[in-house]
XYZ file of C-alpha atoms in Angstrom:
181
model
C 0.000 0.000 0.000
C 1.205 3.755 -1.003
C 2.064 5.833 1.816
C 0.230 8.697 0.965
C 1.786 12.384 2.411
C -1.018 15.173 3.472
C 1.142 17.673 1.384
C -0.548 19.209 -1.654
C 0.627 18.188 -4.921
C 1.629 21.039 -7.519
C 2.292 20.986 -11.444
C 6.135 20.618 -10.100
C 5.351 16.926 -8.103
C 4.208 15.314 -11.456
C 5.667 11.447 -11.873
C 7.240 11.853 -8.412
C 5.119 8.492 -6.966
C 1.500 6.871 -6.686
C -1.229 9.795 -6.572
C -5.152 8.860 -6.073
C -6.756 9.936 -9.854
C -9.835 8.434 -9.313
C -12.506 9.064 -6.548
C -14.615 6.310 -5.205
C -17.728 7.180 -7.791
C -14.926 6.379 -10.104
C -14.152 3.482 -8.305
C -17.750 2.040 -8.803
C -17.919 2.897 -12.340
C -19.268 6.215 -12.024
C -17.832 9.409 -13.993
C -14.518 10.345 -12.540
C -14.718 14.088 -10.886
C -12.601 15.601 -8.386
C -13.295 17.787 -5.617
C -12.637 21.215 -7.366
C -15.135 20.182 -10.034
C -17.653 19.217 -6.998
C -16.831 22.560 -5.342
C -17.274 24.643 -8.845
C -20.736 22.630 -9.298
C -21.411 23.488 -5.611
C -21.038 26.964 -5.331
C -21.698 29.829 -8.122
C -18.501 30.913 -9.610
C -17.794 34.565 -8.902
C -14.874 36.068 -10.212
C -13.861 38.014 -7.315
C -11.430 40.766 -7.552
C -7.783 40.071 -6.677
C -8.273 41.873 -2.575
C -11.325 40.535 -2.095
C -10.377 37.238 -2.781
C -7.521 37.469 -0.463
C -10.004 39.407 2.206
C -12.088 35.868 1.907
C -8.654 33.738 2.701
C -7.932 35.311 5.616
C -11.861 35.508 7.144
C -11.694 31.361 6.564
C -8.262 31.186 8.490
C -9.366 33.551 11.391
C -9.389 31.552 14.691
C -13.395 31.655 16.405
C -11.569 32.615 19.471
C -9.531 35.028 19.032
C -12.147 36.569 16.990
C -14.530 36.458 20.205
C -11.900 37.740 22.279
C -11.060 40.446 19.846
C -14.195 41.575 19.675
C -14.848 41.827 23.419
C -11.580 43.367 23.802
C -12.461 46.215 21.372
C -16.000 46.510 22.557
C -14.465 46.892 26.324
C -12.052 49.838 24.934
C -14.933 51.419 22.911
C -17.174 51.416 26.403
C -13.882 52.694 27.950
C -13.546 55.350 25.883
C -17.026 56.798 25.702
C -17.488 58.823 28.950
C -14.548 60.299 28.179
C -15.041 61.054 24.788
C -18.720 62.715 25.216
C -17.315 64.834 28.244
C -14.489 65.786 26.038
C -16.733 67.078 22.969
C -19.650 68.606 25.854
C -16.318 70.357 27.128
C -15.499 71.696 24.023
C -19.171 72.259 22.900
C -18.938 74.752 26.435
C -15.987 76.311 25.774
C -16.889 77.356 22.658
C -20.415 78.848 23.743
C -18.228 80.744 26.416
C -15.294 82.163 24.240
C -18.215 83.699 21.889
C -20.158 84.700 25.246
C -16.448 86.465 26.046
C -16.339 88.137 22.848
C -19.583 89.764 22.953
C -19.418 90.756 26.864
C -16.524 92.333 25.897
C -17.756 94.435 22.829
C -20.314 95.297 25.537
C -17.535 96.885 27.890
C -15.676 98.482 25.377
C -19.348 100.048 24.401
C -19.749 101.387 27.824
C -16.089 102.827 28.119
C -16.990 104.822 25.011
C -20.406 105.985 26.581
C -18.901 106.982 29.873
C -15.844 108.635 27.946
C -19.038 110.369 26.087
C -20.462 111.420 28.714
C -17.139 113.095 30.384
C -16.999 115.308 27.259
C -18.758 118.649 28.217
C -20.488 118.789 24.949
C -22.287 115.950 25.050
C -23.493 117.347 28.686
C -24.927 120.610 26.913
C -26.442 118.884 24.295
C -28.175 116.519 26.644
C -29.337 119.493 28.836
C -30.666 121.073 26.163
C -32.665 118.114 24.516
C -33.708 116.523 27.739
C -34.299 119.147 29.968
C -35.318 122.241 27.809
C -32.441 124.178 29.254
C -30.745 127.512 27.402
C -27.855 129.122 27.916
C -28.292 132.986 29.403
C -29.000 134.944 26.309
C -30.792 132.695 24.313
C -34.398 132.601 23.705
C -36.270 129.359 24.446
C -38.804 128.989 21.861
C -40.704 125.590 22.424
C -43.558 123.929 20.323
C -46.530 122.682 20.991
C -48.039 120.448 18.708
C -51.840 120.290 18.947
C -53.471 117.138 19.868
C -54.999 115.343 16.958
C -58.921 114.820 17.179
C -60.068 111.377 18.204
C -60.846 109.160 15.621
C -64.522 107.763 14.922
C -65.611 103.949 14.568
C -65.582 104.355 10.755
C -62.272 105.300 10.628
C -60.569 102.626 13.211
C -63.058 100.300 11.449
C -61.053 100.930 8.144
C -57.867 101.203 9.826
C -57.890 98.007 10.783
C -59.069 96.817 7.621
C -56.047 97.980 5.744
C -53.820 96.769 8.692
C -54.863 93.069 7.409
C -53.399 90.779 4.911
C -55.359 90.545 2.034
C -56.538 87.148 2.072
C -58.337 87.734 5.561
C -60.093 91.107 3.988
C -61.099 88.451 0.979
C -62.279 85.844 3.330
C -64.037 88.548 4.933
C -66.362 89.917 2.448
C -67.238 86.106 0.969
C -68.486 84.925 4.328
C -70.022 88.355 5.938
C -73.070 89.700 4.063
C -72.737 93.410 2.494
C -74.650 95.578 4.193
């Protein structure tokens, strides 16, 4: 009996001893077929591009185990690293919010420095006495106005007022639903 090897034979090993040619249908009196042309009748054939094909290798030679323990080992240092991620981006999220809060307090100060350095300036005092509190200097003549109040306005008038004041779809929905008088 042959001694048979579990190595692989290549295109290099032909003549080199016994090798099995037939399979047991074969054997029987069957048609002869090896295993590739059982696997190609099997599955579809896909012509897969070159790094797929070599993605596909290495998923059938990945260990169960250390694929388990992989992915508990990266799903342990993803649940590690959450907290301190989403504080980290809050954190930044804040400190943003407060440098633009900074920036606008301070264009706020630097508007009231100018308004109190305004309001040092003695011209800006007259002018202010004048316009506030109806004051003149000592040779002037105050002449103030008096506007007359306007008459009241009738129902009519508010009536049409109001009118005008809406959108013109309301004034047509309006006049189709209310009766003319």
């Amino acid at each position: 009996m042959a001694e048979r090897s579990n190595r692989r034979r290549g295109p290099a090993d032909v003549g080199k001893g016994p090798t099995r040619t037939t399979s047991r249908r074969a054997a029987r009196g069957g048609p002869a077929r090896s295993r590739a042309t059982v696997r190609e009748r099997v599955t579809p054939s896909l012509t897969l591009p070159r790094g797929a094909a070599s993605l596909s290798s290495r998923w059938e030679s990945i260990n169960p185990k250390r694929a388990v323990v992989l992915a508990a080992v990266l799903s342990l240092l993803a649940l590690t690293l959450a907290v301190p991620m989403r504080t980290y981006f809050s954190q930044q999220t804040e400190f943003d919010e407060l440098r633009s809060s900074n920036a606008q307090l301070q264009a706020e100060v630097r508007d009231y420095e100018e308004k109190v350095a305004e309001q040092n300036d003695p011209a800006y005092i007259e002018a202010q006495a004048r316009e506030r509190l109806q004051f003149v200097m000592p040779g002037e003549k105050p002449l103030l106005m008096q506007y007359p109040v306007p008459p009241p306005k009738s129902d009519e008038e508010r009536k049409a007022e109001k009118q005008a004041a809406n959108p013109w779809y309301t004034n047509l929905w309006d006049s189709v639903s209310a009766p003319q008088k």
